[in-house]
Coordinates of C-alpha atoms and ligand atoms in Angstrom, one line a residue:
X1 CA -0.3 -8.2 4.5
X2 CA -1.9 -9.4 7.8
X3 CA -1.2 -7.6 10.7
X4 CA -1.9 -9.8 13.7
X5 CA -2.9 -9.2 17.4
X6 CA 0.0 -10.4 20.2
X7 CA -2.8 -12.9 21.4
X8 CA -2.8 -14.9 18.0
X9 CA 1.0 -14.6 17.6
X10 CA 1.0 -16.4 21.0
X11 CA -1.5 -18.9 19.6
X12 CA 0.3 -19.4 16.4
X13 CA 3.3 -20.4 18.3
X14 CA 1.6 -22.8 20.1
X15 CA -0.2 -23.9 17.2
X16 CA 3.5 -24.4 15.7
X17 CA 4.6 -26.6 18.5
X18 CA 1.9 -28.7 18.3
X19 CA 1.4 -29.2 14.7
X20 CA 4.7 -29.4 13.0
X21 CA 5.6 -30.4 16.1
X22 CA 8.6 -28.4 17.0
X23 CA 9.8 -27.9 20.8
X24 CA 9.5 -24.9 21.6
X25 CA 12.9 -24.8 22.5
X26 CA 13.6 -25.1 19.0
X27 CA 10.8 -23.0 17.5
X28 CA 13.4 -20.6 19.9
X29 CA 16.8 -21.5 18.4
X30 CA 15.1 -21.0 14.7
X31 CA 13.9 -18.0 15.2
X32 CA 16.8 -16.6 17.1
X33 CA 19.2 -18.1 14.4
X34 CA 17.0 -16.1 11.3
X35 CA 18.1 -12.7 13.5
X36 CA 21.1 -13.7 14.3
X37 CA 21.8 -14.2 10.3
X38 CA 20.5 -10.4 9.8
X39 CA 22.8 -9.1 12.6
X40 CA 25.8 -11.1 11.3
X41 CA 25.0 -10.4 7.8
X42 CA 25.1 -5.8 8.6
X43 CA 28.3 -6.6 11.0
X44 CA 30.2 -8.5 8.9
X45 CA 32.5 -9.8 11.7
X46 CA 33.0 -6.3 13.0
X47 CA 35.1 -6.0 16.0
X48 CA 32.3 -3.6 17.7
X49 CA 31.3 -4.3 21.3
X50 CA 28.2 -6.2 21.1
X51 CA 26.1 -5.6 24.5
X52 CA 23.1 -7.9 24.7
X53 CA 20.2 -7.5 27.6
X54 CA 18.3 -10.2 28.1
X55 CA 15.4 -10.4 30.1
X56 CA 13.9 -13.6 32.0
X57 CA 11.7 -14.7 29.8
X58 CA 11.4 -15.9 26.1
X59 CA 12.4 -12.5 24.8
X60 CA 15.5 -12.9 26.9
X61 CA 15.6 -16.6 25.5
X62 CA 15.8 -15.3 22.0
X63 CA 18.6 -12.9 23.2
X64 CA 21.1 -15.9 24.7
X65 CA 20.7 -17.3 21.3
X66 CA 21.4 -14.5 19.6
X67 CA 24.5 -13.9 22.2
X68 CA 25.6 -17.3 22.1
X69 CA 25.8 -17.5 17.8
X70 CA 27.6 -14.0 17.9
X71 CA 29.7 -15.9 20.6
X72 CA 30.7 -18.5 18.2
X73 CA 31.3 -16.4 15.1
X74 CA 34.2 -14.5 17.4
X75 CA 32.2 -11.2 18.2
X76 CA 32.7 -9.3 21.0
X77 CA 29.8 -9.7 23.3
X78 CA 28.9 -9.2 26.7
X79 CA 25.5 -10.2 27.9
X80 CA 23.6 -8.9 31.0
X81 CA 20.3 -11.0 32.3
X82 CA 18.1 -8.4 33.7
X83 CA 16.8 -9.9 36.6
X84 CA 13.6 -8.2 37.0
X85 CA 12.0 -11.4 38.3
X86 CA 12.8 -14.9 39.2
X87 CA 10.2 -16.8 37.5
X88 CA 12.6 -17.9 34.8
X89 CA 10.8 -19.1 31.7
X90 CA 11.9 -22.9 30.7
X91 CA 13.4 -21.6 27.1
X92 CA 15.1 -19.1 28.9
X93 CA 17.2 -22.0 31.2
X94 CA 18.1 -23.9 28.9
X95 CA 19.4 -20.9 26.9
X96 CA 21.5 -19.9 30.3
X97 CA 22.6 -23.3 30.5
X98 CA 23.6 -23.5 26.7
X99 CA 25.8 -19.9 26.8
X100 CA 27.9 -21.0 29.7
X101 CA 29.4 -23.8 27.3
X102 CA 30.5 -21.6 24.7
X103 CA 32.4 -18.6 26.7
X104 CA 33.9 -17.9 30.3
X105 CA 33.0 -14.7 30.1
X106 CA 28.9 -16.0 31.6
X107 CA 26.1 -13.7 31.3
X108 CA 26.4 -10.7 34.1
X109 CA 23.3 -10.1 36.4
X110 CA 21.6 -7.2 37.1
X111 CA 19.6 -6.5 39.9
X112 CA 19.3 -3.4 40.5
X113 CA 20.6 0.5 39.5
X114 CA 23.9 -0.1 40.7
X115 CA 24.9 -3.4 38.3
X116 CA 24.1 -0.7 35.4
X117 CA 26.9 -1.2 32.5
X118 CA 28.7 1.8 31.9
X119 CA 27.4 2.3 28.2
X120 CA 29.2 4.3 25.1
X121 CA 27.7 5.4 21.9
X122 CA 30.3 2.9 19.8
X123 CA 28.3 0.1 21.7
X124 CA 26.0 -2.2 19.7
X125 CA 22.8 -2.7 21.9
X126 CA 20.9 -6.0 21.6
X127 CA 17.2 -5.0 23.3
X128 CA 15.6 -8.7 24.2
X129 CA 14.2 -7.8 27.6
X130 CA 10.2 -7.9 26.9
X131 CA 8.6 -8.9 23.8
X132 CA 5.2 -9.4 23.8
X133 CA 4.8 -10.7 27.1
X134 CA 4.6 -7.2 28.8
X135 CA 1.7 -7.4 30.2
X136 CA 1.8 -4.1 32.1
X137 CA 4.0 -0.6 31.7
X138 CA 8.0 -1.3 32.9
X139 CA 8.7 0.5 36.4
X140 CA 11.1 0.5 38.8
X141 CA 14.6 0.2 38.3
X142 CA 13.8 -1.8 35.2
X143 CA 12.4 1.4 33.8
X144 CA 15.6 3.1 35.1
X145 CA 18.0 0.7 32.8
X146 CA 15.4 1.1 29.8
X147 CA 16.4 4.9 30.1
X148 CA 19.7 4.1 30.5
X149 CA 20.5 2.3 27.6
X150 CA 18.4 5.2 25.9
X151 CA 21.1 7.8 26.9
X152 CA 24.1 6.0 25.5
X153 CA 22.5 6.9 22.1
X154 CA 24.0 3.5 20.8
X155 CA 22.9 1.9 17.9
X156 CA 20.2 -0.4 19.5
X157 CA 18.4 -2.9 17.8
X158 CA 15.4 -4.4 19.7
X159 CA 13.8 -8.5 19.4
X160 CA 10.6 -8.4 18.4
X161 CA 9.5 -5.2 19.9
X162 CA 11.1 -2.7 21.2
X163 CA 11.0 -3.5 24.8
X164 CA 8.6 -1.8 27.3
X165 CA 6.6 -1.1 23.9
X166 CA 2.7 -2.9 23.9
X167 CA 1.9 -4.3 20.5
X168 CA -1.3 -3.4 20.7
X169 CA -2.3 -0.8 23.0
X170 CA -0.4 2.9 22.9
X171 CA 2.0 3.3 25.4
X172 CA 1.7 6.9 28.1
X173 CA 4.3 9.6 28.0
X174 CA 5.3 8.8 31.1
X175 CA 6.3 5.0 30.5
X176 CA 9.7 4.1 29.4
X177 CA 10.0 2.1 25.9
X178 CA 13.5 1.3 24.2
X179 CA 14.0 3.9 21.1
X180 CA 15.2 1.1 19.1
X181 CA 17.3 2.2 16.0
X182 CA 15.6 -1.1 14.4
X183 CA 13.5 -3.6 15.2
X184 CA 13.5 -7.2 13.9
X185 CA 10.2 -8.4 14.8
X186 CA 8.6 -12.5 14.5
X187 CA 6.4 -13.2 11.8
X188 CA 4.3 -10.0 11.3
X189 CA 4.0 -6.4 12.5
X190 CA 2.8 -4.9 15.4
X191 CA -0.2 -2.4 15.5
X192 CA 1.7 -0.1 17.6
X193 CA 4.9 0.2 15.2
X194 CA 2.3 2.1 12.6
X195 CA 1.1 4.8 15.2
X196 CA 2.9 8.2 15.6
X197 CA 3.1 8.0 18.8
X198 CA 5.6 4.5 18.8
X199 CA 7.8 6.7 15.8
X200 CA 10.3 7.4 19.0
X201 CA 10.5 3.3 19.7
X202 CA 10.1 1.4 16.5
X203 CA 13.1 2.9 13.9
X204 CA 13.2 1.2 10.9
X205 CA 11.9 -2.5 11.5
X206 CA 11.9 -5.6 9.0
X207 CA 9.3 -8.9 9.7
X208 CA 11.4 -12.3 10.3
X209 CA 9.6 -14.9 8.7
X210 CA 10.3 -17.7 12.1
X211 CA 7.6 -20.5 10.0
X212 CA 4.6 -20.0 12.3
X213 CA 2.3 -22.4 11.6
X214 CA 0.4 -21.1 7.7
X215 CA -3.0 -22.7 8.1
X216 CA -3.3 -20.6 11.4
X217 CA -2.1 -17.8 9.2
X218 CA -3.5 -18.2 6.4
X219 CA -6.9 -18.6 8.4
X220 CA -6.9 -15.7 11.2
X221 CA -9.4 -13.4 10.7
X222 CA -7.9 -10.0 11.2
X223 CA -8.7 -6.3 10.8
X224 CA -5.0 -4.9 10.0
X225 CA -3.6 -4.9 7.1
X226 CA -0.2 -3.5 6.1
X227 CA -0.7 -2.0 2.4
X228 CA 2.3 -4.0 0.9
X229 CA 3.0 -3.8 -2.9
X230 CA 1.3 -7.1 -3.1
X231 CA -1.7 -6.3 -2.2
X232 CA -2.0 -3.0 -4.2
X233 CA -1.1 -5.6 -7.4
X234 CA -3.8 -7.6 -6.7
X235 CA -6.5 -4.7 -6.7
X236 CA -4.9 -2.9 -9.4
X237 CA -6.9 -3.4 -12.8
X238 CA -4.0 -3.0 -16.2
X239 CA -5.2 -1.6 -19.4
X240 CA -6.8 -3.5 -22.6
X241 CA -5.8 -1.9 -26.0
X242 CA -9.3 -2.3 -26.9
X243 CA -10.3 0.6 -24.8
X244 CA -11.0 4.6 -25.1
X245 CA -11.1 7.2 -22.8
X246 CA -14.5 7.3 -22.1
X247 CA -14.1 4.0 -20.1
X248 CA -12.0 5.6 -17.3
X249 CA -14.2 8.1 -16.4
X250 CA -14.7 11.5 -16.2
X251 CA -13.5 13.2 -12.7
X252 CA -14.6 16.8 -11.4
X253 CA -12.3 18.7 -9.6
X254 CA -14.2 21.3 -7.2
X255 CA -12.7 23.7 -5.6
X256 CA -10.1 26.8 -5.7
X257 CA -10.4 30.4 -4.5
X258 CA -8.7 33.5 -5.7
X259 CA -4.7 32.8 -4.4
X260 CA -5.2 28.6 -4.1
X261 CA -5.6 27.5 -7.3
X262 CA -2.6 25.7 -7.6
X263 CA -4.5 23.0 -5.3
X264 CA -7.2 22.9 -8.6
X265 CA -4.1 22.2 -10.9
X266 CA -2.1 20.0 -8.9
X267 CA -5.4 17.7 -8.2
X268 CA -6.8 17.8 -11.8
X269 CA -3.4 17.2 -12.9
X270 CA -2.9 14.2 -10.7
X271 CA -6.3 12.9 -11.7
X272 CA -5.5 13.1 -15.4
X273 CA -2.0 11.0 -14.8
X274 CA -4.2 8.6 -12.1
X275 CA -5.5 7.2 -14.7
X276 CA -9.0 9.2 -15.7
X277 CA -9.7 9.5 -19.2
X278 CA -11.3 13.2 -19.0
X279 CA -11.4 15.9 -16.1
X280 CA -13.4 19.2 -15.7
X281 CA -11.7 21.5 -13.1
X282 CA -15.2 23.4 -11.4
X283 CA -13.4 26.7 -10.7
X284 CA -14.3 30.4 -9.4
X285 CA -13.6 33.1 -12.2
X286 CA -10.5 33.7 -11.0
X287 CA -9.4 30.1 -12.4
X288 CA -10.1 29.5 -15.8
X289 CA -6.9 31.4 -17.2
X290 CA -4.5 29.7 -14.9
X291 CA -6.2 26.0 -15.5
X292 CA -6.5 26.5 -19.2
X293 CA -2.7 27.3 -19.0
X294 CA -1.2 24.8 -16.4
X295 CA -3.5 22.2 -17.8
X296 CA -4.0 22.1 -21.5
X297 CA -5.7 18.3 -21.2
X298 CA -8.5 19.8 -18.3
X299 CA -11.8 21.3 -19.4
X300 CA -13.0 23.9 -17.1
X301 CA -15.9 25.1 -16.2
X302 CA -16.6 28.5 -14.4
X303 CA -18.8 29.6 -12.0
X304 CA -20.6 33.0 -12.0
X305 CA -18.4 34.8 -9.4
X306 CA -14.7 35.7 -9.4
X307 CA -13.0 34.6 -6.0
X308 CA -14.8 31.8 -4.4
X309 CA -17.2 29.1 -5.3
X310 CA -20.8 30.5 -5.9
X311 CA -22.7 28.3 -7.9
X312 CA -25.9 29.8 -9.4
X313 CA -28.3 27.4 -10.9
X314 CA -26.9 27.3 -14.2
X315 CA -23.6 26.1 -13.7
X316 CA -25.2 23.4 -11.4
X317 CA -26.8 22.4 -14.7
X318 CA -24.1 22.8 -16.4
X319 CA -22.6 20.7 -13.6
X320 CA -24.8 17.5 -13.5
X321 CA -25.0 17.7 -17.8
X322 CA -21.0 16.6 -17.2
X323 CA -22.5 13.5 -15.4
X324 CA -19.0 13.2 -14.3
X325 CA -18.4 9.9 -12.9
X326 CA -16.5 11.5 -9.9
X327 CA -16.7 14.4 -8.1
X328 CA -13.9 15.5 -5.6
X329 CA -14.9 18.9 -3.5
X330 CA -12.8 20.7 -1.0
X331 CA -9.6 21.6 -2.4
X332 CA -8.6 25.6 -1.9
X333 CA -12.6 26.4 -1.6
X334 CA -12.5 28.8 1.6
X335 CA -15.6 28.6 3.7
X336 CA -17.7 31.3 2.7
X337 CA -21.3 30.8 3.0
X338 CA -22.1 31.2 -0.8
X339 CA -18.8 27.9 -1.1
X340 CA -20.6 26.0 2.1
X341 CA -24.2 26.2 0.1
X342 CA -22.9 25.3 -3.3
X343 CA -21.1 22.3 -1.3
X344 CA -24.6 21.3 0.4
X345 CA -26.2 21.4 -3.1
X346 CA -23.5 19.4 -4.1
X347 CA -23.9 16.9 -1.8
X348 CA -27.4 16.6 -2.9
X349 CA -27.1 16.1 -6.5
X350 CA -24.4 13.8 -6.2
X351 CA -25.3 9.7 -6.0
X352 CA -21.8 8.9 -7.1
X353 CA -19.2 8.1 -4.0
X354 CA -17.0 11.6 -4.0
X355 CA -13.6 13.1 -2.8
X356 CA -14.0 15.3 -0.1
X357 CA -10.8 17.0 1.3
X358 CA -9.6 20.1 2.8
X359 CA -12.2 22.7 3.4
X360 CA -14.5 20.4 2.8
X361 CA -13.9 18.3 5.2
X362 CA -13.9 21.4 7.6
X363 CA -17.0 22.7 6.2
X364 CA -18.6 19.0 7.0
X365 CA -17.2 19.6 10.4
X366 CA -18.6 23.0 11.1
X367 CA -22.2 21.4 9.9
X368 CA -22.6 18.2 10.8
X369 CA -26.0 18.4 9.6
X370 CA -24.6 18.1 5.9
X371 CA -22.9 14.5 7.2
X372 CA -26.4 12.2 5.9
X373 CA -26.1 14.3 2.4
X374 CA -22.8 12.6 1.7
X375 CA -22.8 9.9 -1.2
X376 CA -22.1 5.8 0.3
X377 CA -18.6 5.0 0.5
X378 CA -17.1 8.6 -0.1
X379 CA -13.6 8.9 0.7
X380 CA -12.4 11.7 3.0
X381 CA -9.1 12.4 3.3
X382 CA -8.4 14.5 6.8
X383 CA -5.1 15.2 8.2
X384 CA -5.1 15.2 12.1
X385 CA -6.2 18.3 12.6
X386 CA -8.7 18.2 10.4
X387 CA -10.2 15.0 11.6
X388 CA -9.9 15.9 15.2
X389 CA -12.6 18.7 13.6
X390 CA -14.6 16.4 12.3
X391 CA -14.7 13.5 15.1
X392 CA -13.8 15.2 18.0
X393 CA -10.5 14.8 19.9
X394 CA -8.9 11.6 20.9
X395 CA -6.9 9.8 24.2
X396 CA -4.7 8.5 22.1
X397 CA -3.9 6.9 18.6
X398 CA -5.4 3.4 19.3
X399 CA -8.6 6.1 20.7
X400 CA -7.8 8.0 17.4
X401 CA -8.1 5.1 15.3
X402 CA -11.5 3.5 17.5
X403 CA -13.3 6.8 16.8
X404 CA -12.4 6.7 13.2
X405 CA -14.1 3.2 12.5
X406 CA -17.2 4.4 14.3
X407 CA -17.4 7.7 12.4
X408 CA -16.9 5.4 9.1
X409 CA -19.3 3.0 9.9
X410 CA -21.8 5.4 11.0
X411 CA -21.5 7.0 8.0
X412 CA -20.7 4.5 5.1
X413 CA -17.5 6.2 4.5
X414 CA -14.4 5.3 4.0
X415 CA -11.7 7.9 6.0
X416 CA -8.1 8.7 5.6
X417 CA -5.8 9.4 8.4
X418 CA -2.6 11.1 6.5
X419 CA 0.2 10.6 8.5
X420 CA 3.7 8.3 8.2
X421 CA 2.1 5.4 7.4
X422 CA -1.6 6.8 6.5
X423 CA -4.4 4.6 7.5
X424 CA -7.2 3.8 5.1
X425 CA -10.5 3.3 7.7
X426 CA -13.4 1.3 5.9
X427 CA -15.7 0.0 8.6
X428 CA -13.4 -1.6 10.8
X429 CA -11.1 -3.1 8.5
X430 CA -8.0 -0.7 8.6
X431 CA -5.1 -0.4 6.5
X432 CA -1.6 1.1 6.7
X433 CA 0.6 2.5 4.1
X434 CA 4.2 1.1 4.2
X435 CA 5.2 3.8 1.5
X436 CA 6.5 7.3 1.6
X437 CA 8.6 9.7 3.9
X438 CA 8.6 13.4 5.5
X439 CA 9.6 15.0 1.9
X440 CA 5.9 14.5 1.3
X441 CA 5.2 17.1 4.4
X442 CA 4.6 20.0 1.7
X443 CA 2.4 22.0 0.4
X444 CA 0.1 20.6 -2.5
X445 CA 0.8 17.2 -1.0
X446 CA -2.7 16.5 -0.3
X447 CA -4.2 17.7 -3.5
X448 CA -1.8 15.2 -5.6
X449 CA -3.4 12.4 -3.2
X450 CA -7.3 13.5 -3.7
X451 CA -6.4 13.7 -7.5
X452 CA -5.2 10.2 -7.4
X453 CA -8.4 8.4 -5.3
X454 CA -10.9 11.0 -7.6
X455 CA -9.2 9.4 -10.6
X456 CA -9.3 5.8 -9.4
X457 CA -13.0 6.0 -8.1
X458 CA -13.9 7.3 -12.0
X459 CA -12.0 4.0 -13.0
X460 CA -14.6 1.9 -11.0
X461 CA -12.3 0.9 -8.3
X462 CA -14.4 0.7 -5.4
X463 CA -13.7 3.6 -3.4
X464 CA -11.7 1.5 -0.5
X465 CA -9.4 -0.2 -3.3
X466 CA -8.9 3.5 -4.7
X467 CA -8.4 4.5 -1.4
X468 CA -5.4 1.5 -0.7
X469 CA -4.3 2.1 -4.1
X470 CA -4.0 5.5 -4.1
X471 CA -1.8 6.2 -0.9
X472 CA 0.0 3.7 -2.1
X473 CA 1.5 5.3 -5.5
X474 CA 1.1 8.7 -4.0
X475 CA 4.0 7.4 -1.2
X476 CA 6.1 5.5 -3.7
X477 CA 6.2 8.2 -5.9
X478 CA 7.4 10.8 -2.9
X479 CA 9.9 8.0 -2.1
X480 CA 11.2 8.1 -6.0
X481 CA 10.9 12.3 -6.0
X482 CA 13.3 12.4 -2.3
X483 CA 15.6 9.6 -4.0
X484 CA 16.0 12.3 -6.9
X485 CA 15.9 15.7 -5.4
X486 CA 16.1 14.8 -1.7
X487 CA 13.2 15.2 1.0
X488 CA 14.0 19.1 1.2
X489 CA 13.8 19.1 -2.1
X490 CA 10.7 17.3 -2.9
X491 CA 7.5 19.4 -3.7
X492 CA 3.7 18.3 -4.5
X493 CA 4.4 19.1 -8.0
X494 CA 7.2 15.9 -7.8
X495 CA 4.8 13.7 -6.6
X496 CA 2.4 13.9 -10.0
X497 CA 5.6 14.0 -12.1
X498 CA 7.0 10.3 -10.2
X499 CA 3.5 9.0 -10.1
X500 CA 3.8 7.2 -13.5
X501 CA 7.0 5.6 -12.1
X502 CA 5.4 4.3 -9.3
X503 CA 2.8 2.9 -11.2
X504 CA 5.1 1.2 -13.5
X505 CA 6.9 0.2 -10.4
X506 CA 4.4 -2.5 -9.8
X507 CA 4.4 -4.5 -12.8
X508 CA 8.4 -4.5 -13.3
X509 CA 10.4 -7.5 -11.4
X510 CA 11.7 -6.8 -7.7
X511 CA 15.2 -7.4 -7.3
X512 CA 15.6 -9.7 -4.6
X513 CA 15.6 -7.8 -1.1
X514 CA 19.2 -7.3 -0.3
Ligands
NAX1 N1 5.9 -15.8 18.7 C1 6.7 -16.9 18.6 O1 6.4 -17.9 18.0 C2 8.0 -16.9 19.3 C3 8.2 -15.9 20.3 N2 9.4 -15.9 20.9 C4 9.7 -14.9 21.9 O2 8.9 -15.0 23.0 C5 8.5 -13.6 23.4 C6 7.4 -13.7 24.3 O3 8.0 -14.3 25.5 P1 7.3 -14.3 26.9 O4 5.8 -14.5 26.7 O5 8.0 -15.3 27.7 O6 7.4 -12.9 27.6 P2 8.5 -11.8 27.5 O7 9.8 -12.5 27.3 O8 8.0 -10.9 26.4 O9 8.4 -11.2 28.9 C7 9.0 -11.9 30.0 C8 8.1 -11.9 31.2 O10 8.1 -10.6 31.8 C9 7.0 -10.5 32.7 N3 6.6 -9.1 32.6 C10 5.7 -8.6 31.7 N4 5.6 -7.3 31.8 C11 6.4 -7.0 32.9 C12 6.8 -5.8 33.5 N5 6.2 -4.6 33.1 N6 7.6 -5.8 34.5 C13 8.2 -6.9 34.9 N7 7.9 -8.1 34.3 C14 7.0 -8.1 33.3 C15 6.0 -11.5 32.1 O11 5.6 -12.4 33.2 C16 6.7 -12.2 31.0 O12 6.5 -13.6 31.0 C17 8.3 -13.0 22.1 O13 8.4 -11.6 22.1 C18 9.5 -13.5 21.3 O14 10.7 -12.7 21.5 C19 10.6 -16.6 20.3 O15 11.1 -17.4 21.3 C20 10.3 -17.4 19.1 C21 8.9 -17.9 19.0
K2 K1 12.6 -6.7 23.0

């Protein structure tokens, strides 16, 4: 799913107008109506007070609409115009005009701190102050009411964008934004709703489809993408019976140090249910019981010493004699200098794109030098921290995600920033996970994901599609593990035991959204 820019919203809106032709008046009323349908349809005629703030311009337009339809369906509303300016937009008059003939009660001004509403937690909060024409942070006592509304802890449900919020730019600590309980937002998603630092704002949010114009659409080039169930169909490849297991590759699993081997079994394992037809888990000494036990279907192969990674020269042979079609390093290795060399020689031998997570990101991090050894189009999969070691640290997300795209197009790799919606970084094209929750936060959760891309590369996905694909399923089958055993309750373990669920997931029909 495209995620576009504020600037080509506004364009597709006038595009709208001009083509289908609508007035924009009425481009207004229909969209306002679509969220007026979702409010009335979770209130149900519920005798709540309904407070509605609308700002001066469109946003505020949308928000008389909105007041005005509640009006009519006999909910209780009241409805402030915050009048932080008097440059009135013409959608907005004609919205003023068109409330004053459905109620006595008219809209109440505010000016200034004291026309402040006293506000309860039992109100229901309407944000339609700014959308996306906030062209610069909210001060003043506009800032005051936005902090405010915050401390009545009502449920508050913001119009497009949580207002003070930029759609595509991150927004200071020090800057007021509405912490929106949801969000309805026009016609696509906002860049800033995916970034940790907007969690605070956003809430829950759902897109309302207002009929922008589709060839504009259809047409925008963009760089965003949201990582939708649709588009993870369209990548994914199903299975012919005509085919054995030496067409789904043959993943290595490298890693593991005396105490973390469960990372070894939790990532072969994962690669084995991915999808890959064989798997060789590359372990110290230390390993080869516990594999051969926790993972009957693995091979393993052991290197000459008992704790950590040391690979002589035969088990390198014994290595590239696998040919395995992918090889994914990093997982409970430990940075001793015997693991760091057997990673460099690695590197070296590999031509294949490879996994490289964990330690191995931070050993790529501690020698940068190692960086040009990496195979094209190897997927790393850092979480913050890890990537702050690799690409130094960042302003802010929107910096976070600029620095990323470099570092992946310097290097022909395609990086992963874990988070709540994980980002997939090829070049400049990003995209955003929509599945998943904070059950995932465990231990082992990682090594279930690397599994999953190692297994997908071996299936000759490209490694960006295994990439997409991968976070995908790894999210949707967290989401099934917390429905089961709550988020508390789910561990890494859960998330290779759902996986199959969520890959069946895609091919059975959606009930309609409710
Ligand atoms: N995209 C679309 O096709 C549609 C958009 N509509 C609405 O139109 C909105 C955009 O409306 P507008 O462009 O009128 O702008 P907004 O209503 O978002 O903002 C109102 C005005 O506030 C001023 N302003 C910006 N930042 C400020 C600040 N920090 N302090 C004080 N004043 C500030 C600006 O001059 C702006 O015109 C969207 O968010 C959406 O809600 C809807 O009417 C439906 C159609
Ligand atoms: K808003």
């Amino acid at each position: 799913m495209k995620i576009f820019s504020s600037a080509q919203l506004q364009k597709a809106d006038q595009l709208t107008v001009e083509r289908e032709p609508i007035a924009s008046i009425d481009l207004m009323e229909r969209a306002a109506t679509t969220v007026f349908q979702e409010i009335h349809q979770r209130l149900q005629g519920a005798p709540i007070p309904i407070k509605i703030f609308c700002g001066i311009g469109n946003n505020g337009g949308d928000g008389l609409v909105i007041a005005r339809k509640l009006i009519e369906h006999g909910y209780h509303v009241t409805t402030y115009i915050v009048n932080y300016s008097d440059r009135r937009s013409k959608d907005f008059l004609i919205n003023y005009d068109r409330i004053k003939n459905v109620t006595k009660d008219w809209p109440i001004l505010i000016k200034g701190k004291n026309d402040f509403p006293t506000l309860t937690r039992n109100d229901f909060i309407v944000d339609a102050m700014f959308g996306l024409g906030l062209n610069r942070p909210v001060s003043g006592w506009t800032k005051d009411l936005i902090e405010h509304i915050n401390a009545a802890e009502a449920f508050t449900l913001s119009i497009d964008i949580p207002s003070g919020l930029f759609s595509d730019q991150a927004l200071a600590e020090e800057h007021a934004a509405i912490q929106a309980d949801f969000t309805l937002t026009f016609q696509s998603l906002k860049t800033s709703f995916l970034l940790p630092q907007s969690e605070a704002y956003v809430g829950d949010f759902q897109i309302v489809d207002i009929g922008l114009d589709r060839d504009f659409l259809q047409t925008a080039i963009v760089h965003k993408f949201f990582i939708t169930r649709e588009e993870v169909i369209k990548r994914y490849k199903p299975r012919n019976k005509f085919s054995h297991k030496g067409m789904y590759g043959h993943v290595a699993i490298i890693g593991g140090s005396l105490g973390k081997m469960g990372s070894i079994v939790l990532a072969t394992k994962a690669s084995l249910v991915g999808g890959a037809g064989l798997a060789t888990a590359f372990v110290p000494q230390c390993g080869i019981s516990i594999l051969q036990t926790a993972l009957p279907e693995a091979m393993v192969v052991a290197v000459a010493s008992h704790d950590h990674l040391k690979a002589d020269q035969k088990t390198m042979d014994v290595l590239s004699d696998l040919q395995p079609t992918t090889v994914c390093f990093g997982m409970g290795t430990g940075q001793e200098q015997a693991t760091i060399d057997t990673f460099h020689h690695i590197l070296k031998n590999t031509k294949n794109a490879m996994v490289i997570d964990a330690d191995g990101i931070n050993i790529l991090a501690a020698y940068p030098i190692m960086l040009k050894d990496i195979p094209a189009k190897s997927v790393l999969t850092p979480h913050p921290k890890e990537l702050e070691r690799l690409i130094g640290s960042w302003v802010d997300d929107f910096d976070k995600l600029k620095k990323t795209k470099e570092f992946s197009k310097l290097h022909d790799l395609v990086v992963l920033i874990k988070g709540a919606h994980t980002v997939v970084v090829d070049g400049d094209d990003l995209y955003f996970n929509s599945t998943g929750n904070p059950g995932m936060a465990t231990a082992g959760s990682g090594d279930v994901l690397a599994g999953i891309i190692s297994s997908l590369i071996a299936q000759d996905y490209i490694s960006k599609d295994a990439a997409i694909i991968a976070v995908y399923l790894h999210g949707k089958a967290g989401d099934f593990a917390a429905d089961k055993v709550s988020m508390q309750g789910v561990m890494a373990s859960h998330l290779v035991e759902y996986l199959g669920e969520a890959i069946l997931d895609l091919f059975k029909p959606q009930e309609p959204k409710t």
